[in-house]
Tab-separated table of C-alpha atoms in Angstrom:
chain	number	residue	atom	x	y	z
A	21	UNK	CA	4.401	-65.549	-16.398
A	22	UNK	CA	0.995	-66.853	-14.940
A	23	UNK	CA	-2.347	-65.314	-15.847
A	24	UNK	CA	-2.726	-65.517	-12.348
A	25	UNK	CA	0.559	-63.417	-11.530
A	26	UNK	CA	-0.386	-61.269	-14.241
A	27	UNK	CA	-3.503	-59.913	-12.891
A	28	UNK	CA	-2.050	-59.948	-9.397
A	29	UNK	CA	0.390	-57.123	-11.201
A	30	UNK	CA	-1.888	-55.076	-12.291
A	31	UNK	CA	-4.115	-55.066	-9.341
A	32	UNK	CA	-0.628	-53.888	-7.826
A	33	UNK	CA	0.205	-51.192	-9.822
A	34	UNK	CA	-3.476	-50.013	-10.318
A	35	UNK	CA	-3.195	-49.922	-6.048
A	36	UNK	CA	-0.095	-47.711	-6.002
A	37	UNK	CA	-1.379	-45.376	-8.821
A	38	UNK	CA	-4.433	-44.788	-6.719
A	39	UNK	CA	-2.476	-44.546	-3.669
A	40	UNK	CA	-0.301	-42.044	-5.410
A	41	UNK	CA	-3.126	-39.976	-7.004
A	42	UNK	CA	-4.236	-40.069	-3.258
A	43	UNK	CA	-1.144	-38.826	-1.656
A	44	UNK	CA	-1.113	-35.547	-4.336
A	45	UNK	CA	-5.189	-34.738	-4.005
A	46	UNK	CA	-4.003	-34.838	-0.086
A	47	UNK	CA	-1.201	-32.258	-0.676
A	48	UNK	CA	-2.997	-30.278	-3.211
A	49	UNK	CA	-5.797	-29.928	-0.365
A	50	UNK	CA	-3.465	-28.966	2.547
A	51	UNK	CA	-1.549	-26.177	0.574
A	52	UNK	CA	-4.824	-24.628	-0.957
A	53	UNK	CA	-5.934	-24.488	2.786
A	54	UNK	CA	-2.156	-23.105	3.943
A	55	UNK	CA	-2.605	-20.363	1.407
A	56	UNK	CA	-6.417	-19.683	2.515
A	57	UNK	CA	-5.162	-19.393	6.389
A	58	UNK	CA	-2.277	-16.960	5.735
A	59	UNK	CA	-4.503	-14.432	3.570
A	60	UNK	CA	-7.013	-14.354	6.059
A	61	UNK	CA	-6.694	-13.364	10.103
A	62	UNK	CA	-9.542	-14.353	12.361
A	63	UNK	CA	-11.431	-11.440	13.303
A	64	UNK	CA	-10.497	-9.470	10.285
A	65	UNK	CA	-11.948	-8.975	7.290
A	66	UNK	CA	-10.591	-9.179	3.411
A	67	UNK	CA	-10.388	-5.236	2.090
A	68	UNK	CA	-12.697	-5.152	-0.911
A	69	UNK	CA	-12.616	-2.927	-4.179
A	70	UNK	CA	-9.723	-2.658	-6.339
A	71	UNK	CA	-6.490	-4.996	-6.105
A	72	UNK	CA	-4.400	-2.402	-7.828
A	73	UNK	CA	-3.363	1.310	-6.667
A	74	UNK	CA	-6.554	3.446	-8.493
A	75	UNK	CA	-9.633	4.678	-7.533
A	76	UNK	CA	-11.698	2.781	-5.414
A	77	UNK	CA	-8.609	0.879	-4.182
A	78	UNK	CA	-8.813	0.493	-0.010
A	79	UNK	CA	-5.746	0.838	1.734
A	80	UNK	CA	-4.250	-2.001	3.506
A	81	UNK	CA	-3.882	-2.291	7.394
A	82	UNK	CA	-0.071	-0.356	8.162
A	83	UNK	CA	1.478	0.394	11.064
A	84	UNK	CA	4.696	2.081	10.677
A	85	UNK	CA	7.449	4.515	11.848
A	86	UNK	CA	7.373	8.138	10.734
A	87	UNK	CA	10.810	10.625	10.855
A	88	UNK	CA	10.217	11.131	14.422
A	89	UNK	CA	9.677	7.729	15.518
A	90	UNK	CA	5.679	8.155	15.743
A	91	UNK	CA	3.559	5.613	14.536
A	92	UNK	CA	1.320	6.081	11.914
A	93	UNK	CA	-1.482	3.818	11.035
A	94	UNK	CA	-4.729	3.280	8.571
A	95	UNK	CA	-6.263	5.716	11.549
A	96	UNK	CA	-4.188	8.798	10.034
A	97	UNK	CA	-6.792	9.122	7.003
A	98	UNK	CA	-10.485	9.138	9.675
A	99	UNK	CA	-9.133	12.111	10.769
A	100	UNK	CA	-9.530	14.424	7.575
A	101	UNK	CA	-11.687	14.483	4.730
A	102	UNK	CA	-8.480	14.172	2.063
A	103	UNK	CA	-5.127	13.068	2.770
A	104	UNK	CA	-3.058	13.597	-0.178
A	105	UNK	CA	-0.324	10.725	-0.067
A	106	UNK	CA	2.983	11.896	-1.546
A	107	UNK	CA	5.573	8.629	-2.357
A	108	UNK	CA	9.034	10.245	-2.627
A	109	UNK	CA	12.821	9.197	-2.874
A	110	UNK	CA	15.841	10.814	-1.116
A	111	UNK	CA	17.149	10.721	-4.611
A	112	UNK	CA	14.831	12.262	-6.479
A	113	UNK	CA	15.369	15.673	-7.431
A	114	UNK	CA	11.769	16.648	-8.683
A	115	UNK	CA	10.597	15.193	-5.322
A	116	UNK	CA	12.753	17.616	-3.475
A	117	UNK	CA	11.830	20.580	-5.898
A	118	UNK	CA	8.204	20.562	-4.752
A	119	UNK	CA	8.462	19.698	-1.177
A	120	UNK	CA	9.293	23.338	-0.104
A	121	UNK	CA	5.302	24.101	-1.827
A	122	UNK	CA	4.231	21.172	-0.143
A	123	UNK	CA	5.080	22.092	2.904
A	124	UNK	CA	2.590	25.400	2.548
A	125	UNK	CA	-0.469	23.393	1.664
A	126	UNK	CA	-1.322	21.962	4.698
A	127	UNK	CA	-1.968	25.634	6.100
A	128	UNK	CA	-4.384	26.619	3.218
A	129	UNK	CA	-6.819	23.990	4.607
A	130	UNK	CA	-9.152	23.595	7.493
A	131	UNK	CA	-7.306	20.864	9.304
A	132	UNK	CA	-10.455	18.519	9.210
A	133	UNK	CA	-10.854	19.041	5.516
A	134	UNK	CA	-7.059	18.369	4.304
A	135	UNK	CA	-3.710	16.266	5.648
A	136	UNK	CA	-0.586	15.200	3.616
A	137	UNK	CA	1.391	12.264	4.394
A	138	UNK	CA	4.912	11.638	2.820
A	139	UNK	CA	5.652	7.628	2.332
A	140	UNK	CA	9.671	7.467	1.509
A	141	UNK	CA	9.884	5.054	-0.561
A	142	UNK	CA	13.989	4.302	-0.531
A	143	UNK	CA	13.732	3.335	3.145
A	144	UNK	CA	14.167	1.636	5.436
A	145	UNK	CA	17.673	2.594	5.062
A	146	UNK	CA	19.543	4.222	8.139
A	147	UNK	CA	21.980	6.183	5.309
A	148	UNK	CA	18.495	7.364	3.629
A	149	UNK	CA	16.676	8.091	6.796
A	150	UNK	CA	18.954	10.352	8.000
A	151	UNK	CA	18.866	12.417	4.487
A	152	UNK	CA	14.775	12.746	4.998
A	153	UNK	CA	15.280	13.881	8.038
A	154	UNK	CA	17.839	16.530	6.800
A	155	UNK	CA	15.686	17.245	3.375
A	156	UNK	CA	12.057	17.229	4.933
A	157	UNK	CA	14.253	20.007	8.040
A	158	UNK	CA	15.780	21.744	4.920
A	159	UNK	CA	12.384	22.390	3.284
A	160	UNK	CA	10.235	23.108	5.678
A	161	UNK	CA	8.232	19.826	5.706
A	162	UNK	CA	6.629	19.821	9.031
A	163	UNK	CA	3.688	16.822	8.064
A	164	UNK	CA	4.565	12.998	9.004
A	165	UNK	CA	6.640	11.482	6.897
A	166	UNK	CA	6.923	7.414	6.993
A	167	UNK	CA	9.326	4.864	6.677
A	168	UNK	CA	7.177	2.137	4.725
A	169	UNK	CA	6.558	-1.189	6.719
A	170	UNK	CA	5.875	-4.537	5.182
A	171	UNK	CA	2.352	-3.784	4.214
A	172	UNK	CA	3.132	-0.441	2.666
A	173	UNK	CA	5.911	-1.740	0.565
A	174	UNK	CA	4.213	-4.730	-0.875
A	175	UNK	CA	0.260	-3.384	-1.173
A	176	UNK	CA	0.669	0.224	-1.426
A	177	UNK	CA	4.071	0.842	-3.101
A	178	UNK	CA	3.482	-2.124	-5.340
A	179	UNK	CA	2.335	-0.365	-8.103
A	180	UNK	CA	4.498	2.313	-8.032
A	181	UNK	CA	7.406	2.801	-10.287
A	182	UNK	CA	7.932	5.996	-10.482
A	183	UNK	CA	8.679	8.825	-8.273
A	184	UNK	CA	6.823	11.294	-7.221
A	185	UNK	CA	3.634	9.511	-7.155
A	186	UNK	CA	0.617	10.662	-5.440
A	187	UNK	CA	-2.657	10.121	-4.785
A	188	UNK	CA	-5.700	10.914	-2.614
A	189	UNK	CA	-7.358	8.986	-0.274
A	190	UNK	CA	-10.889	9.660	1.520
A	191	UNK	CA	-11.773	9.576	5.253
A	192	UNK	CA	-12.887	5.955	5.141
A	193	UNK	CA	-9.247	4.959	3.515
A	194	UNK	CA	-10.410	4.399	-0.051
A	195	UNK	CA	-8.603	5.491	-3.124
A	196	UNK	CA	-10.120	8.282	-4.535
A	197	UNK	CA	-9.307	10.444	-8.376
A	198	UNK	CA	-6.419	9.652	-10.297
A	199	UNK	CA	-3.033	8.604	-9.279
A	200	UNK	CA	-0.536	11.070	-10.522
A	201	UNK	CA	2.988	11.310	-11.092
A	202	UNK	CA	5.660	14.203	-11.074
A	203	UNK	CA	5.641	16.942	-9.644
A	204	UNK	CA	3.626	20.460	-9.331
A	205	UNK	CA	4.039	23.695	-7.998
A	206	UNK	CA	1.867	24.964	-5.544
A	207	UNK	CA	-0.764	26.737	-7.301
A	208	UNK	CA	-1.526	23.189	-9.667
A	209	UNK	CA	-1.654	21.042	-6.174
A	210	UNK	CA	-3.920	23.692	-5.011
A	211	UNK	CA	-6.142	23.293	-7.865
A	212	UNK	CA	-5.824	19.512	-7.534
A	213	UNK	CA	-7.260	19.563	-3.872
A	214	UNK	CA	-10.132	22.058	-4.283
A	215	UNK	CA	-11.265	19.826	-6.892
A	216	UNK	CA	-11.087	16.503	-4.901
A	217	UNK	CA	-12.752	18.399	-1.931
A	218	UNK	CA	-15.519	19.755	-4.256
A	219	UNK	CA	-16.205	16.628	-5.502
A	220	UNK	CA	-16.338	14.122	-2.502
A	221	UNK	CA	-19.555	13.581	-1.105
A	222	UNK	CA	-21.275	16.076	1.371
A	223	UNK	CA	-20.516	14.946	4.812
A	224	UNK	CA	-17.746	13.026	3.889
């Protein structure tokens, strides 16, 4: 093979290599841009604070139906100083046993101070939704219980590994205090709620 041909082959291989690298670089840029576009929606801001459920976590936007077909979204938290979010399942004995006590809690506090929002972890599922309606009716629960939408499933419930799990949210939609697992008596919950309200900033 002549020196000229070898030189040409070398240039050809180099050209192909450079072209391949350019294609890969462009592909990486495009994929990154698409991922950023999926994460950010025009006109909205990315929530600040921790990315996992706990103190300081900002509840991500959601819009879910409750068992009565009413839409519940983030504005629910703005109606009162403190919201108790109780994540439960229709298969969970401790969840069901504490429901009669939970049902009595809202009446113990002014509505401007406190409310409960139930999240049914094992829905959407037609059979489980029917069971949930039966359980809330038989235990005297009248507070809203929502069927998780995609946001609740992928964000709020992403860090929930057991039921019942309970956490508290202030009027700005920010989690306050620690995330609690397991059931409690009415007296125990009263003590927790009173402590939470006492620790909220004045005027909140």
